[in-house]
Coordinates of C-alpha atoms and ligand atoms in Angstrom, one line a residue:
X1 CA -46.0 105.5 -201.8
X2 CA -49.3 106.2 -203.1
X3 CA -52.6 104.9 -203.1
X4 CA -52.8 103.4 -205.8
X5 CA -49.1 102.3 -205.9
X6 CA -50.0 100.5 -202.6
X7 CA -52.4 98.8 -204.1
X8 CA -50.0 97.6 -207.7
X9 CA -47.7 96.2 -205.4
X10 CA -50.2 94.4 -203.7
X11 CA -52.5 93.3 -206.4
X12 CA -50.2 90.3 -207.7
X13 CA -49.5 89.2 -204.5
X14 CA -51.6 85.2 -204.1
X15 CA -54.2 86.3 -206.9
X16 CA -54.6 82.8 -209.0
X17 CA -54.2 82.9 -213.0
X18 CA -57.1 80.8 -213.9
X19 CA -60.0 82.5 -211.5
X20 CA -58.8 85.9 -210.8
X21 CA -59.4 85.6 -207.0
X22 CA -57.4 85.7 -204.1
X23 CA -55.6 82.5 -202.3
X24 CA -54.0 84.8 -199.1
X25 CA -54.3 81.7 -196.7
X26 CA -52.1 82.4 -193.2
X27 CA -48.6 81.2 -193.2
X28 CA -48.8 80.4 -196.7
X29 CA -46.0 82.1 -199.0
X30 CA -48.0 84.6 -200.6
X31 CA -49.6 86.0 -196.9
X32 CA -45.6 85.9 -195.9
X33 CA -45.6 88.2 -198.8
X34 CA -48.5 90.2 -197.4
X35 CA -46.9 90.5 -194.5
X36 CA -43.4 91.6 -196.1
X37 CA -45.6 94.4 -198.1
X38 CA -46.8 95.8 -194.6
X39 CA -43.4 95.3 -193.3
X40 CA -42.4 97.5 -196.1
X41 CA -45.3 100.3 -196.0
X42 CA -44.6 100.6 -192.2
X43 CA -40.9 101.6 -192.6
X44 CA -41.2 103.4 -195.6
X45 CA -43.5 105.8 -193.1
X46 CA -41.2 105.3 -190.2
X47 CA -43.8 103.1 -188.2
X48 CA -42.9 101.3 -184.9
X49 CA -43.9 97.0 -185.8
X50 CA -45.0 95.3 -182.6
X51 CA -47.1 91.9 -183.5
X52 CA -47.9 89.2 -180.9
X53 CA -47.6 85.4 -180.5
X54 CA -50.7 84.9 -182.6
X55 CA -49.8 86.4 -185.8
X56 CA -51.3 89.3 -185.3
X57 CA -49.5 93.0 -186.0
X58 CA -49.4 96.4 -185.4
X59 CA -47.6 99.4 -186.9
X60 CA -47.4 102.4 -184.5
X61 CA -47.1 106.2 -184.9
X62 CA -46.3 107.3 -181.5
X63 CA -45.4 111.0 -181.8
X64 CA -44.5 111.0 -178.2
X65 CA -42.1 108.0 -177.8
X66 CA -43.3 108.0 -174.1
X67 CA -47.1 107.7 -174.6
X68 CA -47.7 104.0 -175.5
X69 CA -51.5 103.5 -174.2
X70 CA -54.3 104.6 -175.2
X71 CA -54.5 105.3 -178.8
X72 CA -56.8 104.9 -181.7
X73 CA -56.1 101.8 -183.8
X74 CA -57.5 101.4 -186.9
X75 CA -56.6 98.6 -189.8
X76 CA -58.1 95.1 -191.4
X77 CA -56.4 91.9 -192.8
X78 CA -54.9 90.8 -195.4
X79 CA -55.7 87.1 -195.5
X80 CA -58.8 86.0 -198.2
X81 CA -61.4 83.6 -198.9
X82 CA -60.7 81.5 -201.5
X83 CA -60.6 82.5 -204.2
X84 CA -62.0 85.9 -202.8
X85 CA -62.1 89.2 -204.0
X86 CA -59.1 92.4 -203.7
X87 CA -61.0 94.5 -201.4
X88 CA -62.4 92.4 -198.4
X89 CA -59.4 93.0 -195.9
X90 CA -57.2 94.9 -197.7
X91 CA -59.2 97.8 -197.8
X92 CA -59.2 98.6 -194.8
X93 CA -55.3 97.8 -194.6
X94 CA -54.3 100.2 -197.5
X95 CA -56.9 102.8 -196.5
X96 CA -55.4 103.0 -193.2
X97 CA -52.0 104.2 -194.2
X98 CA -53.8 106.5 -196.7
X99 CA -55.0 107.8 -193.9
X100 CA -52.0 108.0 -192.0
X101 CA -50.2 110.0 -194.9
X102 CA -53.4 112.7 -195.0
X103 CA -53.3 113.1 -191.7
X104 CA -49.5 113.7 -191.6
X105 CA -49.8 115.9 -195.1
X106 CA -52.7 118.0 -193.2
X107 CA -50.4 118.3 -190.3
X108 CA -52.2 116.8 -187.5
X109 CA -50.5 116.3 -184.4
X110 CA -51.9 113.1 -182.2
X111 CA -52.3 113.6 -179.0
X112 CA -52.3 109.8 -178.5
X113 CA -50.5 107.2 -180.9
X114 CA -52.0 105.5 -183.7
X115 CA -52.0 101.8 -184.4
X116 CA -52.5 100.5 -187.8
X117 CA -53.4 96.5 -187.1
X118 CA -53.3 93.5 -189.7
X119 CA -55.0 90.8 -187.6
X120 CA -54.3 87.2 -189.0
X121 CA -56.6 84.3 -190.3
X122 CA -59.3 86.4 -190.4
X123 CA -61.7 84.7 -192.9
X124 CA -60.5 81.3 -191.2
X125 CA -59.7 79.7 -194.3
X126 CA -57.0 77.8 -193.6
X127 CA -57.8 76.3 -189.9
X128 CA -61.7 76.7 -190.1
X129 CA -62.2 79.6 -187.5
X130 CA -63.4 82.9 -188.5
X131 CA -61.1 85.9 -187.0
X132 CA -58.4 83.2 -185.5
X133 CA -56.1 85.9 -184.5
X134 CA -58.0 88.7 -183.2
X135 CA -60.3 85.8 -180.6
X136 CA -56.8 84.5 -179.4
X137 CA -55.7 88.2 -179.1
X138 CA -58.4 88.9 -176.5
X139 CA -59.4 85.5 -175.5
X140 CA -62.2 84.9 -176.3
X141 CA -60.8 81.2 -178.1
X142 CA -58.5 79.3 -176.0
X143 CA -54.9 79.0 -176.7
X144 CA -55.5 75.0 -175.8
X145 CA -58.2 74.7 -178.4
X146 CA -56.4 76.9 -181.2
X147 CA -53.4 74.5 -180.9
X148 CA -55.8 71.6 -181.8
X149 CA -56.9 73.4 -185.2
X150 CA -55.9 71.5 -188.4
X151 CA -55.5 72.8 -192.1
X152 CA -56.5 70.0 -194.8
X153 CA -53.1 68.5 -195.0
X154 CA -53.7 67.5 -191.1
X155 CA -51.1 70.1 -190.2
X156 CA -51.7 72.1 -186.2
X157 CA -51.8 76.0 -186.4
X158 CA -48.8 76.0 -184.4
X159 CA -46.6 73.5 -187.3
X160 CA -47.7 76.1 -189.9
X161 CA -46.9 79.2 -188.1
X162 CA -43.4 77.2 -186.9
X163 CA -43.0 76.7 -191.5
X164 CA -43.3 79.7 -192.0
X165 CA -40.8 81.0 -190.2
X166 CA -42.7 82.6 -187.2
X167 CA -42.2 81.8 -183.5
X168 CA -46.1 80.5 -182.0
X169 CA -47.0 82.0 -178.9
X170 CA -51.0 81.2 -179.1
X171 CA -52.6 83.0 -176.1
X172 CA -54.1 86.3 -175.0
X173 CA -52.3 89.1 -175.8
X174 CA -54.9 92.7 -175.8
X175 CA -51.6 93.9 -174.6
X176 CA -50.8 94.5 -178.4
X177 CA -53.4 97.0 -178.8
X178 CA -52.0 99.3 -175.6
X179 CA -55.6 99.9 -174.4
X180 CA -57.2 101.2 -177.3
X181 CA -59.3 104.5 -176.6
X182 CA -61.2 103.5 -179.8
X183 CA -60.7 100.7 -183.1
X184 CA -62.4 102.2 -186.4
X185 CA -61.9 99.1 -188.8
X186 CA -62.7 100.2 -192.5
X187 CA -64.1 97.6 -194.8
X188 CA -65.5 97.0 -198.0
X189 CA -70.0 96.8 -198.1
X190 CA -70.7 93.1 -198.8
X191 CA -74.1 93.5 -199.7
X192 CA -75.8 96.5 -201.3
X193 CA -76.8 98.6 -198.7
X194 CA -74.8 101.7 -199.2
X195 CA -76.0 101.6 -203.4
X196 CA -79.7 101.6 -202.6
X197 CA -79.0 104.2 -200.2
X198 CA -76.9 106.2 -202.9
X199 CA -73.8 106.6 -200.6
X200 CA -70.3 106.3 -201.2
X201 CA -69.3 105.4 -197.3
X202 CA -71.5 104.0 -194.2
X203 CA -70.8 103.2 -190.6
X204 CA -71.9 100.0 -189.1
X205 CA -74.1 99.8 -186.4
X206 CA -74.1 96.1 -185.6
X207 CA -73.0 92.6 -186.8
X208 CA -75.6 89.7 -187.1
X209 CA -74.8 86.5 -185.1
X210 CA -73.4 83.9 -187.0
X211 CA -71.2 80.4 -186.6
X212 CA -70.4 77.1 -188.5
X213 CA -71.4 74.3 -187.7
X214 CA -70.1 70.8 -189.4
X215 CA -72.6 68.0 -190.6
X216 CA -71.0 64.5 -191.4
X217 CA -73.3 62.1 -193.2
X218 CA -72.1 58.5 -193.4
X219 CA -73.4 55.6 -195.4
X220 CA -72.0 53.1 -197.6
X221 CA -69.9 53.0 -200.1
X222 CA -70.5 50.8 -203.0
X223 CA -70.5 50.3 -207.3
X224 CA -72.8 52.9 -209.0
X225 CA -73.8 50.6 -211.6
X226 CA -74.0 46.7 -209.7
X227 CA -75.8 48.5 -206.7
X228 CA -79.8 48.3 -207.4
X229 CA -81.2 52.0 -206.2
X230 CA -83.4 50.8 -203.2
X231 CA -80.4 49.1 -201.6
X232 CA -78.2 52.1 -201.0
X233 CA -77.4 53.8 -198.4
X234 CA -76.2 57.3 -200.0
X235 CA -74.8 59.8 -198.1
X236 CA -75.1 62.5 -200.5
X237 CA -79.0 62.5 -200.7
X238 CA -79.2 63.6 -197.1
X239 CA -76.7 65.9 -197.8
X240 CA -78.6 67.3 -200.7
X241 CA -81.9 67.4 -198.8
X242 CA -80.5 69.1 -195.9
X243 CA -79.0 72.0 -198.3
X244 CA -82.3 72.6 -199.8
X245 CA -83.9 72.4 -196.8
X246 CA -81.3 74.6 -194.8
X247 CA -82.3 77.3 -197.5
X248 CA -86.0 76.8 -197.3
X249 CA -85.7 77.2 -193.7
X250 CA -83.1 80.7 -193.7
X251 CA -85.8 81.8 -196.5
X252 CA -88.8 81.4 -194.3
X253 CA -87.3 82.8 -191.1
X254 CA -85.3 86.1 -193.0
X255 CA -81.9 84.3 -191.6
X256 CA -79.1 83.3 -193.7
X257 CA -78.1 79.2 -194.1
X258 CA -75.4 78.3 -196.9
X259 CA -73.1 75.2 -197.2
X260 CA -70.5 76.1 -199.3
X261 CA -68.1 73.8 -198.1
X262 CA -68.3 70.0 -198.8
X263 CA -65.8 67.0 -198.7
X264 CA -66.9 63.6 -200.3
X265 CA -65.0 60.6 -199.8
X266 CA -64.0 58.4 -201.5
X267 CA -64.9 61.4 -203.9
X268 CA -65.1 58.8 -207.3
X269 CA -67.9 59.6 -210.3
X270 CA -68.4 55.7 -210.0
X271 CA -69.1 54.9 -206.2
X272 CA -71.8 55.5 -204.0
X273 CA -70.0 57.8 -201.5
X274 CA -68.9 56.7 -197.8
X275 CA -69.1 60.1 -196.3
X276 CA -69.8 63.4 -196.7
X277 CA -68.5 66.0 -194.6
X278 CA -70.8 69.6 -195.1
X279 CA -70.0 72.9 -193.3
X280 CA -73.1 75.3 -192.5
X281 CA -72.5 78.6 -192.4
X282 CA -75.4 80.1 -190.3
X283 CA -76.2 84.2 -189.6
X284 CA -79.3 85.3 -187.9
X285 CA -80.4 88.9 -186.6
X286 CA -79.8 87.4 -182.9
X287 CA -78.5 84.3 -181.3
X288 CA -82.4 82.9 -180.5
X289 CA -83.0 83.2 -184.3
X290 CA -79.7 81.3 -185.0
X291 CA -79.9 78.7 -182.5
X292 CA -83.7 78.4 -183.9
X293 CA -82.7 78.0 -187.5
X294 CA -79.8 75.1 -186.7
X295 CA -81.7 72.8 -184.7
X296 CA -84.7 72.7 -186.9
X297 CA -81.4 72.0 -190.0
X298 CA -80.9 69.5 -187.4
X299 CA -83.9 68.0 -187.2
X300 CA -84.5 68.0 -190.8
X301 CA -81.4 66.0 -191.8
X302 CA -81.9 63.8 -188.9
X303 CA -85.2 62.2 -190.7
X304 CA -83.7 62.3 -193.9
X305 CA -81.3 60.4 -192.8
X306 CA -83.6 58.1 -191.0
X307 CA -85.3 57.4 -193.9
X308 CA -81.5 57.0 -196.0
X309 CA -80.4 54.6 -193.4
X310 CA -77.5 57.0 -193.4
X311 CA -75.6 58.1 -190.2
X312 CA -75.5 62.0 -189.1
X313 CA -73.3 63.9 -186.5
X314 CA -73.1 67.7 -186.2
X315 CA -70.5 69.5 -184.5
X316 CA -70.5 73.4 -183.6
X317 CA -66.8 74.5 -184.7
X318 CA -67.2 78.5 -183.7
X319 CA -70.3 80.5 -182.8
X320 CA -70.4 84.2 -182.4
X321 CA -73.2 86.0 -180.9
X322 CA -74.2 89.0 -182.6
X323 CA -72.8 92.8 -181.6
X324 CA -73.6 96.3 -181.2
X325 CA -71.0 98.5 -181.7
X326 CA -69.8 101.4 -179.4
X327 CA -73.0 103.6 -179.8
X328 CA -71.1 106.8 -178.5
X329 CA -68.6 106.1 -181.1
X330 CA -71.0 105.3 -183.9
X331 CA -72.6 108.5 -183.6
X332 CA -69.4 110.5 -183.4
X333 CA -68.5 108.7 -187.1
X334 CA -72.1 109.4 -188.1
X335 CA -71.4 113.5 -186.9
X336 CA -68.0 113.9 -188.1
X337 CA -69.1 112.1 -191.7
X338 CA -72.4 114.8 -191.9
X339 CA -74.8 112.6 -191.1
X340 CA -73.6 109.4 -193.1
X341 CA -76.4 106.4 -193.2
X342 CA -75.8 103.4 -190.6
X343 CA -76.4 99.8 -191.6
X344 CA -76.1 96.5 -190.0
X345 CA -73.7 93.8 -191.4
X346 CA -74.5 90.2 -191.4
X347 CA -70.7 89.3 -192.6
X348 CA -68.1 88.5 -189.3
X349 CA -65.0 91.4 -188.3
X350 CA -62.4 92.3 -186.0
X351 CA -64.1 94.8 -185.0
X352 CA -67.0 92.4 -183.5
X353 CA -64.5 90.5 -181.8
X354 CA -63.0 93.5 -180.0
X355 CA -66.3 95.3 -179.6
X356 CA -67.4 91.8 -177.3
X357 CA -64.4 92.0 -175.6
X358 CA -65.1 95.7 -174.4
X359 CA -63.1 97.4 -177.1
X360 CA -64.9 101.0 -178.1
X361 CA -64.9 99.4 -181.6
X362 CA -67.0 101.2 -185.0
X363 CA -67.1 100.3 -188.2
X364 CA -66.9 102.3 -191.8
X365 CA -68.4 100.8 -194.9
X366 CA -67.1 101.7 -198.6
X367 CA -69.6 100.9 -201.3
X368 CA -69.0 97.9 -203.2
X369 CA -72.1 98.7 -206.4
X370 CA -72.7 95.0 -207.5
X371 CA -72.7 94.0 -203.5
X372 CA -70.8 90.6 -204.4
X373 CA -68.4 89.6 -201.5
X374 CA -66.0 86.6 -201.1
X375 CA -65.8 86.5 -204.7
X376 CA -63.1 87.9 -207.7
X377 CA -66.2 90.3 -208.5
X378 CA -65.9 92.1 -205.6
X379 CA -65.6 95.6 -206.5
X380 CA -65.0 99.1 -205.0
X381 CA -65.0 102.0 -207.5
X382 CA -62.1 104.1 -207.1
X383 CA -63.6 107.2 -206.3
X384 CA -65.6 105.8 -203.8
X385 CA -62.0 104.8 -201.9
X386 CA -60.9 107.9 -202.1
X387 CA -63.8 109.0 -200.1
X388 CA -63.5 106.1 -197.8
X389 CA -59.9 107.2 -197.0
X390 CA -61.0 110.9 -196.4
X391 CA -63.5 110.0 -194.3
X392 CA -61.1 107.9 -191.7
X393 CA -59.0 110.3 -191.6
X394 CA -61.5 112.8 -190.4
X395 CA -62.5 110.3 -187.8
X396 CA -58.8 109.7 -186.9
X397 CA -58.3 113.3 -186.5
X398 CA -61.3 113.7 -184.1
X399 CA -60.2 110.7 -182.0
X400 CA -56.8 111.7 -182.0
X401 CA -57.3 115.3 -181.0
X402 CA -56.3 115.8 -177.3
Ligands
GLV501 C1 -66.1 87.0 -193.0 O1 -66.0 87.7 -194.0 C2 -67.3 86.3 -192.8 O2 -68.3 87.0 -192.5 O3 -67.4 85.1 -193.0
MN502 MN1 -64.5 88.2 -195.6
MN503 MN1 -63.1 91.1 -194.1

């Protein structure tokens, strides 16, 4: 299968008529689908399937049936935003066996096997937690807590996994990976680092902190017209104020603040609402600056809603503190690439959550020229692939070199 025949089978897979973008949520039938085109791609190249009791999978190439530990994995997701855009994920997925077909048309031997990975609910869509399946894969969320998660129809991870026709097994389970000797995750640029900088792939040399925090305003719910202005008690204001004041505060401090998340109830064009539940997505350069920015959101929408006589309660639903990745294996990418540029990355990976856990983890980025992420405009020009291909399979043949 080719490139770009990988990518025609995968394009129709989830993407919505109306907006053009991507609806991959986890155990929903189009990531089954997802999951049946990897399926596919791994047999078709003879791959060895081994996937945990998070959701998580790897296809293997273990030249040496006896050597199990110690490889190189590489690989993405293939789960979206919604409404997101073809290459966030994906990329790195399709790339990967690219990659895997070079190396095997250049004639490279391993000397250790190589793991091509699709870790599930990354963008946390569906149950709210960024990278669901890689933290429960090394820990770092507890099985206990995972099993508590909800989608919006009030169904638990584990009902949804169990509807779709997999078999829940929520835990730890680094086993999976066979003790990686390294993890190079390929991924599209989200921002437009790699354009000003003219090049057509990057490596990553850390990942901002960032979490989400949930902000519930409540107040009263009454009759838009009958109700005389000074006598409500409107929910929404707060909300409102603490948006614009969440983004005056990121702007002034060079973090990042955005609620694009809201749920209104009772949700009607002719009531004042009852509640409104708001989602912050925070990202600061370090945890001080992220802790910083949400308390003083905190504070803010605490006096608004003093002065609203509106209620307020915030809840942390998943913070992760900011990463360096492997610096002996950033600077091989960076040698073996001649000297390609290195950038930070304020968006969340797989690769961070390994790289906390101890996994030698790096990161390659593919330039994306409008910088628009978690959107249908994301965009990767195709040339530019090809040269993100080419260049992890040159690191894939120096890490699997004996
Ligand atoms: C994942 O893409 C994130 O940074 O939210
Ligand atoms: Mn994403
Ligand atoms: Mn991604």
């Amino acid at each position: 299968m080719t490139y770009e025949g990988m990518w025609s089978t995968l394009a129709p897979i989830g993407r919505h008529d109306r907006t053009g973008g991507y609806r991959r949520y986890t155990w929903s039938e189009p990531h089954r689908e997802c999951q049946l085109w990897f399926q596919e791609e791994a047999a078709k190249r003879g791959l060895t399937l081994e996937s945990d009791g998070n959701g998580n999978v790897v296809a293997w190439w273990r030249p040496d049936p006896d050597r199990t530990e110690g490889g190189v994995v590489t690989g993405s997701h293939l789960d979206s935003v919604p409404d997101g855009g073809a290459f966030d994920g994906p990329l790195g997925v399709v790339s990967a066996l690219a990659a895997l077909d070079l190396l095997r048309d250049n004639g490279v031997q391993p000397a250790r096997p190589l793991g091509i990975a699709v870790f599930a609910e990354e963008e946390g869509a569906r149950f709210g937690v960024a990278c669901l399946g890689s933290r429960l894969l090394t820990g770092a969320l507890p099985a206990e807590q995972a099993r508590e998660l909800r989608d919006a129809d009030g169904l638990s991870l584990p009902d949804a996994m169990e509807r779709a026709g997999a078999s829940p097994a929520l835990g730890p389970s680094l086993g999976l990976l066979h003790a990686p000797s390294a993890f190079v995750e390929l991924h599209i640029e989200q921002g437009r680092g790699l354009v000003d900088l003219e090049a057509p792939v990057g490596v990553a040399d850390s990942i901002w902190a960032h979490g989400r925090w949930r902000f519930e305003f409540t107040g009263e719910a009454n009759h838009a017209g009958t109700t005389r202005m000074a006598d409500r008690h409107d929910p929404m204001l707060t909300y409102a104020m603490t948006a614009l004041a969440a983004n005056k505060r990121a702007r002034l401090t060079r973090t990042r603040a955005t609620f694009g998340h809201v749920e209104v109830e009772p949700n009607a064009t002719n009531a004042v609402p009852s509640t409104v539940r708001a989602w912050l997505d925070g990202r600061a350069h370090d945890q001080e600056s992220l802790r910083a920015l949400v308390e003083e959101v905190r504070r803010l929408a605490g006096d608004r809603a003093h002065r609203d006589g509106t209620g307020l309660e915030v809840e942390a639903e998943s913070l992760t503190p900011g990463v360096d990745f492997d610096a002996d294996l950033r600077r091989l990418l960076v040698t073996r690439l001649g000297g390609a540029p290195v950038l930070p990355t304020q968006a969340g990976h797989d690769a961070g959550i390994l790289a906390a856990a101890g996994v030698p983890a790096a990161m390659l980025f593919v330039r994306n020229p409008t910088g628009v992420s978690h959107s249908p405009a994301e965009h990767a020009e195709a040339a530019d692939c090809v040269a993100g291909v080419r260049a992890l399979a040159d690191v894939l043949t120096e890490l699997l070199a004996p």
